Each structure stands twice: as structure tokens, then as C-alpha cells.
PDB file of C-alpha atoms in Angstrom:
ATOM      1  CA  MET A  34     -14.792 -39.180  -9.269  1.00 59.00           C
ATOM      2  CA  GLU A  35     -17.948 -37.147  -9.410  1.00 62.00           C
ATOM      3  CA  ASN A  36     -16.680 -34.754  -6.560  1.00 74.00           C
ATOM      4  CA  LYS A  37     -13.512 -34.407  -8.489  1.00 75.00           C
ATOM      5  CA  VAL A  38     -15.256 -33.390 -11.707  1.00 75.00           C
ATOM      6  CA  THR A  39     -17.534 -30.913  -9.819  1.00 79.00           C
ATOM      7  CA  ARG A  40     -14.476 -29.230  -8.242  1.00 79.00           C
ATOM      8  CA  GLN A  41     -12.844 -28.888 -11.615  1.00 79.00           C
ATOM      9  CA  LEU A  42     -16.161 -27.308 -12.955  1.00 82.00           C
ATOM     10  CA  TYR A  43     -16.101 -24.938  -9.916  1.00 81.00           C
ATOM     11  CA  MET A  44     -12.277 -23.915 -10.872  1.00 86.00           C
ATOM     12  CA  VAL A  45     -13.326 -22.773 -14.473  1.00 87.00           C
ATOM     13  CA  PRO A  46     -14.635 -19.461 -13.614  1.00 89.00           C
ATOM     14  CA  TYR A  47     -11.611 -18.847 -11.236  1.00 89.00           C
ATOM     15  CA  VAL A  48      -9.219 -19.959 -14.000  1.00 90.00           C
ATOM     16  CA  LEU A  49     -10.852 -17.919 -16.744  1.00 92.00           C
ATOM     17  CA  TRP A  50     -10.653 -14.749 -14.301  1.00 92.00           C
ATOM     18  CA  ILE A  51      -6.975 -15.336 -13.547  1.00 92.00           C
ATOM     19  CA  VAL A  52      -6.209 -15.664 -17.393  1.00 93.00           C
ATOM     20  CA  LEU A  53      -8.218 -12.811 -18.845  1.00 92.00           C
ATOM     21  CA  PHE A  54      -7.743 -10.274 -15.895  1.00 91.00           C
ATOM     22  CA  VAL A  55      -4.243 -11.238 -14.436  1.00 90.00           C
ATOM     23  CA  ILE A  56      -1.959 -13.051 -16.744  1.00 93.00           C
ATOM     24  CA  ALA A  57      -3.262 -11.392 -20.083  1.00 95.00           C
ATOM     25  CA  PRO A  58      -3.112  -7.841 -18.965  1.00 93.00           C
ATOM     26  CA  ILE A  59       0.811  -8.586 -17.666  1.00 93.00           C
ATOM     27  CA  LEU A  60       1.643 -10.415 -21.035  1.00 95.00           C
ATOM     28  CA  LEU A  61       0.223  -7.387 -22.769  1.00 95.00           C
ATOM     29  CA  VAL A  62       2.272  -4.892 -20.714  1.00 94.00           C
ATOM     30  CA  LEU A  63       5.185  -7.048 -21.430  1.00 95.00           C
ATOM     31  CA  TYR A  64       4.648  -6.982 -25.126  1.00 95.00           C
ATOM     32  CA  TYR A  65       4.386  -3.336 -25.380  1.00 94.00           C
ATOM     33  CA  SER A  66       7.622  -2.722 -23.281  1.00 94.00           C
ATOM     34  CA  PHE A  67       9.555  -3.811 -26.272  1.00 94.00           C
ATOM     35  CA  PHE A  68       8.389  -1.215 -28.441  1.00 92.00           C
ATOM     36  CA  ASN A  69       9.787   2.360 -28.706  1.00 90.00           C
ATOM     37  CA  ILE A  70       7.691   5.570 -29.153  1.00 88.00           C
ATOM     38  CA  GLU A  71       7.984   5.039 -32.980  1.00 87.00           C
ATOM     39  CA  GLY A  72       6.396   1.555 -32.737  1.00 85.00           C
ATOM     40  CA  GLN A  73       9.493  -0.132 -33.508  1.00 89.00           C
ATOM     41  CA  LEU A  74      10.942  -3.294 -31.803  1.00 91.00           C
ATOM     42  CA  SER A  75      13.744  -2.253 -29.420  1.00 90.00           C
ATOM     43  CA  LEU A  76      15.179  -2.627 -26.151  1.00 92.00           C
ATOM     44  CA  ASP A  77      15.500   0.990 -25.791  1.00 92.00           C
ATOM     45  CA  ASN A  78      12.950   1.398 -22.978  1.00 94.00           C
ATOM     46  CA  TYR A  79      15.000  -0.994 -20.811  1.00 95.00           C
ATOM     47  CA  GLN A  80      18.138   0.897 -21.473  1.00 94.00           C
ATOM     48  CA  LYS A  81      16.526   4.141 -20.511  1.00 94.00           C
ATOM     49  CA  PHE A  82      15.051   2.831 -17.239  1.00 94.00           C
ATOM     50  CA  PHE A  83      18.476   2.437 -15.994  1.00 94.00           C
ATOM     51  CA  THR A  84      19.512   6.126 -16.730  1.00 94.00           C
ATOM     52  CA  PRO A  85      19.642   8.326 -13.734  1.00 94.00           C
ATOM     53  CA  VAL A  86      16.399   9.940 -14.025  1.00 92.00           C
ATOM     54  CA  TYR A  87      14.424   6.757 -13.830  1.00 94.00           C
ATOM     55  CA  LEU A  88      16.629   5.465 -11.270  1.00 94.00           C
ATOM     56  CA  LYS A  89      16.179   8.391  -9.025  1.00 93.00           C
ATOM     57  CA  MET A  90      12.234   8.063  -9.505  1.00 92.00           C
ATOM     58  CA  THR A  91      12.566   4.458  -8.378  1.00 94.00           C
ATOM     59  CA  LEU A  92      14.556   5.382  -5.144  1.00 94.00           C
ATOM     60  CA  SER A  93      11.959   8.258  -4.533  1.00 92.00           C
ATOM     61  CA  SER A  94       9.036   5.824  -4.939  1.00 93.00           C
ATOM     62  CA  PHE A  95      10.601   3.370  -2.540  1.00 95.00           C
ATOM     63  CA  TRP A  96      11.403   6.109  -0.130  1.00 95.00           C
ATOM     64  CA  TYR A  97       7.988   7.539   0.058  1.00 94.00           C
ATOM     65  CA  ALA A  98       6.381   4.008   0.317  1.00 94.00           C
ATOM     66  CA  PHE A  99       8.735   3.251   3.141  1.00 95.00           C
ATOM     67  CA  LEU A 100       7.916   6.238   4.820  1.00 96.00           C
ATOM     68  CA  ILE A 101       3.993   5.869   4.392  1.00 96.00           C
ATOM     69  CA  THR A 102       4.283   2.185   5.492  1.00 96.00           C
ATOM     70  CA  ALA A 103       6.387   2.924   8.582  1.00 96.00           C
ATOM     71  CA  ILE A 104       4.309   5.778   9.833  1.00 97.00           C
ATOM     72  CA  THR A 105       0.972   3.559   9.085  1.00 97.00           C
ATOM     73  CA  LEU A 106       2.633   0.842  11.148  1.00 96.00           C
ATOM     74  CA  LEU A 107       3.552   3.178  14.191  1.00 96.00           C
ATOM     75  CA  VAL A 108       0.013   4.344  14.242  1.00 96.00           C
ATOM     76  CA  ALA A 109      -1.972   1.169  13.446  1.00 95.00           C
ATOM     77  CA  TYR A 110      -0.015  -1.269  15.877  1.00 96.00           C
ATOM     78  CA  PRO A 111      -0.943   0.569  19.081  1.00 95.00           C
ATOM     79  CA  THR A 112      -4.275   1.298  17.786  1.00 94.00           C
ATOM     80  CA  ALA A 113      -5.002  -2.389  16.831  1.00 95.00           C
ATOM     81  CA  TYR A 114      -3.591  -3.290  20.395  1.00 93.00           C
ATOM     82  CA  LEU A 115      -5.848  -0.804  22.167  1.00 93.00           C
ATOM     83  CA  LEU A 116      -8.776  -2.168  20.068  1.00 93.00           C
ATOM     84  CA  THR A 117      -8.371  -5.638  21.211  1.00 91.00           C
ATOM     85  CA  LYS A 118      -8.684  -4.281  24.999  1.00 88.00           C
ATOM     86  CA  THR A 119     -11.835  -2.620  24.489  1.00 89.00           C
ATOM     87  CA  LYS A 120     -15.392  -3.977  25.362  1.00 86.00           C
ATOM     88  CA  HIS A 121     -16.930  -3.524  21.795  1.00 88.00           C
ATOM     89  CA  LYS A 122     -13.796  -3.954  19.789  1.00 89.00           C
ATOM     90  CA  HIS A 123     -15.344  -5.317  16.568  1.00 88.00           C
ATOM     91  CA  LEU A 124     -17.636  -2.085  16.677  1.00 91.00           C
ATOM     92  CA  TRP A 125     -14.721   0.109  17.104  1.00 91.00           C
ATOM     93  CA  LEU A 126     -12.928  -1.765  14.357  1.00 90.00           C
ATOM     94  CA  LEU A 127     -16.027  -1.478  11.997  1.00 90.00           C
ATOM     95  CA  LEU A 128     -16.007   2.395  12.578  1.00 90.00           C
ATOM     96  CA  ILE A 129     -12.299   2.614  11.531  1.00 89.00           C
ATOM     97  CA  ILE A 130     -12.740   0.470   8.395  1.00 89.00           C
ATOM     98  CA  VAL A 131     -16.058   2.342   7.291  1.00 88.00           C
ATOM     99  CA  PRO A 132     -13.983   5.324   5.944  1.00 84.00           C
ATOM    100  CA  SER A 133     -12.296   2.896   3.581  1.00 84.00           C
ATOM    101  CA  TRP A 134     -15.482   2.326   1.854  1.00 86.00           C
ATOM    102  CA  ILE A 135     -15.583   5.890   0.658  1.00 86.00           C
ATOM    103  CA  ASN A 136     -14.127   6.441  -2.924  1.00 85.00           C
ATOM    104  CA  LEU A 137     -10.495   7.594  -2.813  1.00 85.00           C
ATOM    105  CA  LEU A 138     -11.126  10.629  -5.188  1.00 86.00           C
ATOM    106  CA  LEU A 139     -13.663  12.076  -2.873  1.00 89.00           C
ATOM    107  CA  LYS A 140     -11.254  11.668   0.280  1.00 89.00           C
ATOM    108  CA  ALA A 141      -8.720  13.497  -1.725  1.00 89.00           C
ATOM    109  CA  TYR A 142     -11.013  16.255  -2.683  1.00 90.00           C
ATOM    110  CA  ALA A 143     -12.029  16.596   0.967  1.00 91.00           C
ATOM    111  CA  PHE A 144      -8.355  16.914   1.942  1.00 92.00           C
ATOM    112  CA  LEU A 145      -7.789  19.698  -0.621  1.00 91.00           C
ATOM    113  CA  GLY A 146     -10.572  21.747   1.452  1.00 90.00           C
ATOM    114  CA  ILE A 147      -8.981  21.060   4.902  1.00 92.00           C
ATOM    115  CA  PHE A 148      -5.551  21.586   3.877  1.00 92.00           C
ATOM    116  CA  GLY A 149      -6.508  24.532   1.569  1.00 89.00           C
ATOM    117  CA  THR A 150      -5.394  28.382   2.472  1.00 87.00           C
ATOM    118  CA  PHE A 151      -8.851  28.771   3.908  1.00 87.00           C
ATOM    119  CA  GLY A 152      -9.382  25.276   5.207  1.00 89.00           C
ATOM    120  CA  ALA A 153      -9.901  23.846   8.694  1.00 91.00           C
ATOM    121  CA  ALA A 154      -6.240  23.244   9.113  1.00 91.00           C
ATOM    122  CA  ASN A 155      -5.228  26.790   8.637  1.00 91.00           C
ATOM    123  CA  GLN A 156      -7.952  28.077  10.586  1.00 91.00           C
ATOM    124  CA  PHE A 157      -6.776  26.137  13.507  1.00 91.00           C
ATOM    125  CA  LEU A 158      -3.119  27.400  12.868  1.00 91.00           C
ATOM    126  CA  GLU A 159      -4.483  30.904  12.961  1.00 90.00           C
ATOM    127  CA  LEU A 160      -6.371  30.331  16.082  1.00 90.00           C
ATOM    128  CA  ILE A 161      -3.289  29.179  17.968  1.00 90.00           C
ATOM    129  CA  GLY A 162      -1.053  32.000  16.697  1.00 87.00           C
ATOM    130  CA  ILE A 163       0.935  30.311  14.138  1.00 88.00           C
ATOM    131  CA  GLY A 164      -0.637  31.936  11.042  1.00 86.00           C
ATOM    132  CA  THR A 165      -1.556  30.396   7.627  1.00 87.00           C
ATOM    133  CA  GLN A 166       0.926  28.004   6.231  1.00 89.00           C
ATOM    134  CA  GLN A 167       1.458  26.330   2.750  1.00 88.00           C
ATOM    135  CA  ILE A 168       0.185  22.868   3.750  1.00 89.00           C
ATOM    136  CA  LEU A 169      -1.279  21.791   0.602  1.00 89.00           C
ATOM    137  CA  PHE A 170       0.918  20.556  -2.347  1.00 89.00           C
ATOM    138  CA  THR A 171       3.817  19.626  -0.040  1.00 90.00           C
ATOM    139  CA  ASP A 172       5.490  16.315   1.020  1.00 90.00           C
ATOM    140  CA  PHE A 173       3.669  16.453   4.281  1.00 92.00           C
ATOM    141  CA  SER A 174       0.126  16.679   2.825  1.00 92.00           C
ATOM    142  CA  PHE A 175       1.071  13.717   0.597  1.00 93.00           C
ATOM    143  CA  ILE A 176       2.491  11.452   3.303  1.00 94.00           C
ATOM    144  CA  PHE A 177      -0.556  12.446   5.785  1.00 94.00           C
ATOM    145  CA  VAL A 178      -3.243  11.797   3.418  1.00 94.00           C
ATOM    146  CA  SER A 179      -1.655   8.493   2.266  1.00 94.00           C
ATOM    147  CA  VAL A 180      -1.092   7.392   5.897  1.00 95.00           C
ATOM    148  CA  TYR A 181      -4.728   8.264   6.490  1.00 94.00           C
ATOM    149  CA  ILE A 182      -6.162   6.259   3.616  1.00 93.00           C
ATOM    150  CA  PHE A 183      -3.861   3.124   4.152  1.00 94.00           C
ATOM    151  CA  ILE A 184      -4.340   2.958   8.123  1.00 94.00           C
ATOM    152  CA  PRO A 185      -7.394   0.565   7.960  1.00 94.00           C
ATOM    153  CA  PHE A 186      -5.623  -1.786   5.801  1.00 93.00           C
ATOM    154  CA  MET A 187      -2.733  -1.849   8.308  1.00 95.00           C
ATOM    155  CA  ILE A 188      -4.854  -2.112  11.394  1.00 95.00           C
ATOM    156  CA  LEU A 189      -7.031  -5.136  10.166  1.00 94.00           C
ATOM    157  CA  PRO A 190      -4.348  -7.894   9.839  1.00 94.00           C
ATOM    158  CA  ILE A 191      -2.662  -6.659  13.070  1.00 95.00           C
ATOM    159  CA  PHE A 192      -6.009  -6.702  14.859  1.00 95.00           C
ATOM    160  CA  ASN A 193      -6.645 -10.169  13.818  1.00 94.00           C
ATOM    161  CA  SER A 194      -3.264 -11.402  14.924  1.00 93.00           C
ATOM    162  CA  LEU A 195      -3.451  -9.679  18.338  1.00 93.00           C
ATOM    163  CA  ASN A 196      -6.928 -10.854  18.827  1.00 92.00           C
ATOM    164  CA  GLN A 197      -5.885 -14.409  18.197  1.00 90.00           C
ATOM    165  CA  LEU A 198      -3.180 -14.277  20.791  1.00 89.00           C
ATOM    166  CA  ASN A 199      -3.483 -16.813  23.558  1.00 88.00           C
ATOM    167  CA  PRO A 200      -3.898 -14.703  26.663  1.00 87.00           C
ATOM    168  CA  THR A 201      -2.216 -17.598  28.555  1.00 90.00           C
ATOM    169  CA  LEU A 202       1.059 -16.765  27.123  1.00 89.00           C
ATOM    170  CA  LEU A 203       1.061 -13.431  28.564  1.00 86.00           C
ATOM    171  CA  ASP A 204       0.084 -14.518  32.045  1.00 85.00           C
ATOM    172  CA  ALA A 205       3.159 -17.018  31.736  1.00 90.00           C
ATOM    173  CA  ALA A 206       5.499 -14.276  30.861  1.00 88.00           C
ATOM    174  CA  ASN A 207       4.067 -12.133  33.860  1.00 87.00           C
ATOM    175  CA  ASP A 208       4.495 -15.037  36.308  1.00 84.00           C
ATOM    176  CA  LEU A 209       8.083 -15.449  34.947  1.00 85.00           C
ATOM    177  CA  GLY A 210       8.646 -11.895  36.088  1.00 86.00           C
ATOM    178  CA  ALA A 211       8.960 -10.217  32.567  1.00 85.00           C
ATOM    179  CA  SER A 212       8.286  -6.552  32.510  1.00 88.00           C
ATOM    180  CA  LYS A 213       5.458  -5.186  29.895  1.00 86.00           C
ATOM    181  CA  TRP A 214       8.112  -4.090  27.583  1.00 89.00           C
ATOM    182  CA  MET A 215       9.941  -7.435  27.738  1.00 91.00           C
ATOM    183  CA  THR A 216       6.574  -9.125  27.282  1.00 91.00           C
ATOM    184  CA  PHE A 217       5.880  -6.981  24.125  1.00 90.00           C
ATOM    185  CA  LYS A 218       9.323  -7.549  22.711  1.00 90.00           C
ATOM    186  CA  ARG A 219       9.683 -11.427  23.414  1.00 90.00           C
ATOM    187  CA  VAL A 220       6.026 -12.563  23.173  1.00 91.00           C
ATOM    188  CA  ILE A 221       3.292 -10.252  21.754  1.00 92.00           C
ATOM    189  CA  PHE A 222       5.220  -8.858  18.605  1.00 93.00           C
ATOM    190  CA  PRO A 223       7.053 -12.045  17.487  1.00 92.00           C
ATOM    191  CA  LEU A 224       3.580 -13.972  17.657  1.00 92.00           C
ATOM    192  CA  THR A 225       1.835 -11.244  15.715  1.00 93.00           C
ATOM    193  CA  ILE A 226       4.718 -10.692  13.190  1.00 94.00           C
ATOM    194  CA  ASP A 227       2.633 -12.241  10.399  1.00 92.00           C
ATOM    195  CA  GLY A 228       0.024  -9.752  10.913  1.00 93.00           C
ATOM    196  CA  VAL A 229       2.581  -6.944  10.440  1.00 94.00           C
ATOM    197  CA  LYS A 230       4.078  -8.423   7.378  1.00 93.00           C
ATOM    198  CA  SER A 231       0.662  -8.751   6.000  1.00 93.00           C
ATOM    199  CA  GLY A 232      -0.281  -5.031   6.819  1.00 94.00           C
ATOM    200  CA  CYS A 233       3.140  -3.932   5.419  1.00 94.00           C
ATOM    201  CA  GLN A 234       2.656  -5.809   2.277  1.00 92.00           C
ATOM    202  CA  VAL A 235      -1.055  -4.257   1.595  1.00 92.00           C
ATOM    203  CA  VAL A 236       0.323  -0.785   2.242  1.00 94.00           C
ATOM    204  CA  PHE A 237       3.655  -0.639   0.815  1.00 94.00           C
ATOM    205  CA  ILE A 238       2.614  -2.110  -2.713  1.00 91.00           C
ATOM    206  CA  PRO A 239      -0.239   0.193  -3.314  1.00 91.00           C
ATOM    207  CA  ALA A 240       1.896   3.195  -1.908  1.00 92.00           C
ATOM    208  CA  LEU A 241       4.716   2.411  -4.463  1.00 90.00           C
ATOM    209  CA  SER A 242       2.360   3.069  -7.399  1.00 87.00           C
ATOM    210  CA  LEU A 243       0.436   5.877  -6.170  1.00 87.00           C
ATOM    211  CA  PHE A 244      -0.287   8.620  -8.838  1.00 84.00           C
ATOM    212  CA  MET A 245      -3.682  10.327  -8.221  1.00 83.00           C
ATOM    213  CA  LEU A 246      -2.570  11.713  -4.710  1.00 87.00           C
ATOM    214  CA  THR A 247       0.633  12.898  -6.237  1.00 87.00           C
ATOM    215  CA  ARG A 248      -1.333  14.974  -8.563  1.00 84.00           C
ATOM    216  CA  LEU A 249      -4.138  16.391  -6.342  1.00 86.00           C
ATOM    217  CA  ILE A 250      -2.447  16.600  -2.990  1.00 90.00           C
ATOM    218  CA  ALA A 251       1.081  16.989  -3.568  1.00 86.00           C
ATOM    219  CA  GLY A 252       0.598  19.003  -6.771  1.00 82.00           C
ATOM    220  CA  ASN A 253       3.194  17.004  -8.874  1.00 77.00           C
ATOM    221  CA  ARG A 254       5.807  17.760  -6.482  1.00 79.00           C
ATOM    222  CA  VAL A 255       6.100  14.213  -5.696  1.00 82.00           C
ATOM    223  CA  ILE A 256       7.121  11.925  -8.697  1.00 83.00           C
ATOM    224  CA  THR A 257       6.658   8.315  -8.385  1.00 87.00           C
ATOM    225  CA  LEU A 258       6.547   5.255 -10.760  1.00 90.00           C
ATOM    226  CA  GLY A 259       2.844   5.430 -10.969  1.00 88.00           C
ATOM    227  CA  THR A 260       3.051   9.020 -11.809  1.00 89.00           C
ATOM    228  CA  ALA A 261       5.522   8.269 -14.695  1.00 91.00           C
ATOM    229  CA  ILE A 262       3.383   5.440 -15.875  1.00 92.00           C
ATOM    230  CA  GLU A 263       0.310   7.650 -16.122  1.00 88.00           C
ATOM    231  CA  GLN A 264       2.191  10.540 -17.930  1.00 89.00           C
ATOM    232  CA  HIS A 265       3.782   8.098 -20.470  1.00 92.00           C
ATOM    233  CA  PHE A 266       0.225   6.612 -21.248  1.00 91.00           C
ATOM    234  CA  LEU A 267      -1.836   9.668 -21.259  1.00 88.00           C
ATOM    235  CA  VAL A 268       0.395  12.637 -21.835  1.00 88.00           C
ATOM    236  CA  THR A 269       3.322  11.701 -24.090  1.00 88.00           C
ATOM    237  CA  GLN A 270       1.598   8.648 -25.481  1.00 89.00           C
ATOM    238  CA  ASP A 271       4.872   6.572 -24.999  1.00 92.00           C
ATOM    239  CA  TRP A 272       3.094   3.263 -24.177  1.00 93.00           C
ATOM    240  CA  GLY A 273       6.401   1.346 -24.636  1.00 94.00           C
ATOM    241  CA  MET A 274       8.136   3.287 -21.806  1.00 94.00           C
ATOM    242  CA  GLY A 275       5.036   3.349 -19.606  1.00 94.00           C
ATOM    243  CA  SER A 276       4.790  -0.379 -20.161  1.00 95.00           C
ATOM    244  CA  THR A 277       8.455  -0.912 -19.117  1.00 95.00           C
ATOM    245  CA  ILE A 278       8.133   1.041 -16.046  1.00 95.00           C
ATOM    246  CA  ALA A 279       4.996  -1.180 -15.187  1.00 94.00           C
ATOM    247  CA  VAL A 280       7.155  -4.314 -15.920  1.00 95.00           C
ATOM    248  CA  PHE A 281       9.711  -3.258 -13.183  1.00 94.00           C
ATOM    249  CA  LEU A 282       6.885  -2.039 -10.942  1.00 93.00           C
ATOM    250  CA  ILE A 283       5.268  -5.785 -11.379  1.00 92.00           C
ATOM    251  CA  ILE A 284       8.649  -7.310 -10.482  1.00 93.00           C
ATOM    252  CA  PHE A 285       9.247  -4.966  -7.403  1.00 92.00           C
ATOM    253  CA  MET A 286       5.782  -5.830  -6.341  1.00 91.00           C
ATOM    254  CA  PHE A 287       6.330  -9.787  -6.608  1.00 91.00           C
ATOM    255  CA  LEU A 288       9.606  -9.296  -4.868  1.00 91.00           C
ATOM    256  CA  ILE A 289       7.916  -7.386  -1.939  1.00 90.00           C
ATOM    257  CA  MET A 290       5.120 -10.219  -1.686  1.00 88.00           C
ATOM    258  CA  PHE A 291       7.964 -12.871  -1.463  1.00 88.00           C
ATOM    259  CA  LEU A 292       9.883 -11.023   1.160  1.00 85.00           C
ATOM    260  CA  THR A 293       6.783 -10.138   3.261  1.00 81.00           C
ATOM    261  CA  GLY A 294       5.161 -13.591   2.689  1.00 75.00           C
ATOM    262  CA  THR A 295       4.209 -15.743   5.690  1.00 62.00           C
ATOM    263  CA  LYS A 296       5.388 -19.185   6.016  1.00 59.00           C
ATOM    264  CA  LYS A 297       3.458 -21.817   7.720  1.00 53.00           C
ATOM    265  CA  ARG A 298       5.154 -23.078  11.004  1.00 50.00           C
ATOM    266  CA  GLY A 299       5.416 -26.726  11.630  1.00 42.00           C
ATOM    267  CA  VAL A 300       3.442 -27.930  14.505  1.00 34.00           C
TER     268      VAL A 300
END
């Protein structure tokens, strides 16, 4: 009985945190979404969201989030696999994760210098004879910087899945005559799919709501749902429409979490 009471007391800070900083903000956003720009109770914002402008913006957000996640996965999976084969794998993993500790704004400003007209990237292009190119404020620069930022978050869960893989299963596949590709296809990848799902989840969801990089790196050429929310709250002062977009963004995020969630397998 005493242990039960103690556990309940320990749960109080957690429950308060969830209520104050998760549930309450979501309910507040939902409340504001039912008010138009004049402050009147209305469903106009929800009707406006299903117009071609916002539907196109939603598709664009999903497309860029998909590209960022797919490219990040293509780079992160072989990187994580190679890390598990190195001698000091945890040290190398730490070196990859360390850049994620740096503030996102500082990294964005660093790439402004790298991709600028007189930056290191254009100096390299001049050196090999291609000449100065417009790299900054393009789709390429936006996707490149986004992939760079999210790679550590994709590598970590995949590395953990690969690191926990039973090596005897690989030996068994080899003894049965499976090629390296067949071993990867039938053994390694299926057994590490939970790590892949977790990595895709922690990359796709933030990529869907990016707004700062669209301004600094893409020069507002890329418009996402996150950018639209920022514009409505800070520029047009249409909090109702900004909240409506946020409501749909939250719904999309929960759907993605459900689709990429991992189910415990029975033993």
C-alpha cells in the first residue's frame, strides 16, 4: 500500500507537466482555431484550409518532409552499419551526435557563409572550373542543410537496432548459403525495421513543420505548414487561421506516430 502511494506521489510532477505543457497548449490552439480574424466564432478557418492554396501547401510540406527523411535514411543506414563494425564505435557515434548539441540557428548561419557567393562551396566550384553558382536560397540548399541537421537523429536508433542484432543469425544465414544482399534483405533489415521506423518518425515529424530554415536557407522559396503558422501568428496576426493549420499539423503528426509506431512482438 505504501509503495502504491509513493508511486502515485512520484507521478504528480509528470501528470502536471503533461497537463500544463502538452494538453493545455493543444486545447488552447484548438480553441483559437474556431475564431476568425475579426474574433468571431466561426468555421471559416477550417473551410479555408481545404482551399487549393492550403492543400497545395500541405502537399508541399509532405513532399519536402518525405525527401528529407528518405535522403537522411539513405545516408544514415549505411553509416550506422559501418559504425557497428568499427573498433571504437561508441566514440565515433558520439562524434556524429556532438554537432546536434549546437544551436540550430548557429548551424543555419554557418551554412549561410558556406553556401554564399564567396563561401567555401563556391570557392571549390571555382577551383574545379565550374564557376560561381547560386547555391543559397534554393531547394537544394534547404534539403541539404535539413538532412545535415537530422542525420544524427536517424543514425542513433538505427545504430542501436544494428548493435543489438544477434551475430549468430548472420552466421546462420552465411552457413545456409545466403549472399550478403540476401542476408541484408531477409535478416538484417527486417530485424532492424523498428530502428528505421523510429528514425523516420523523429525526422519526418520535425521536417513537416520546419519554418526557420525555410526563411534563412531557402529564402522563403519553400513554403511549409510551419512557415504558414509563423506568418499567421507574427505577420498577419490571424491567430485563428494559424491555430487551424496547427490543429491539422498536430493531427498529421499523431497519424505519422501511429503509422511508424512499433508493436511489441510476442515471444
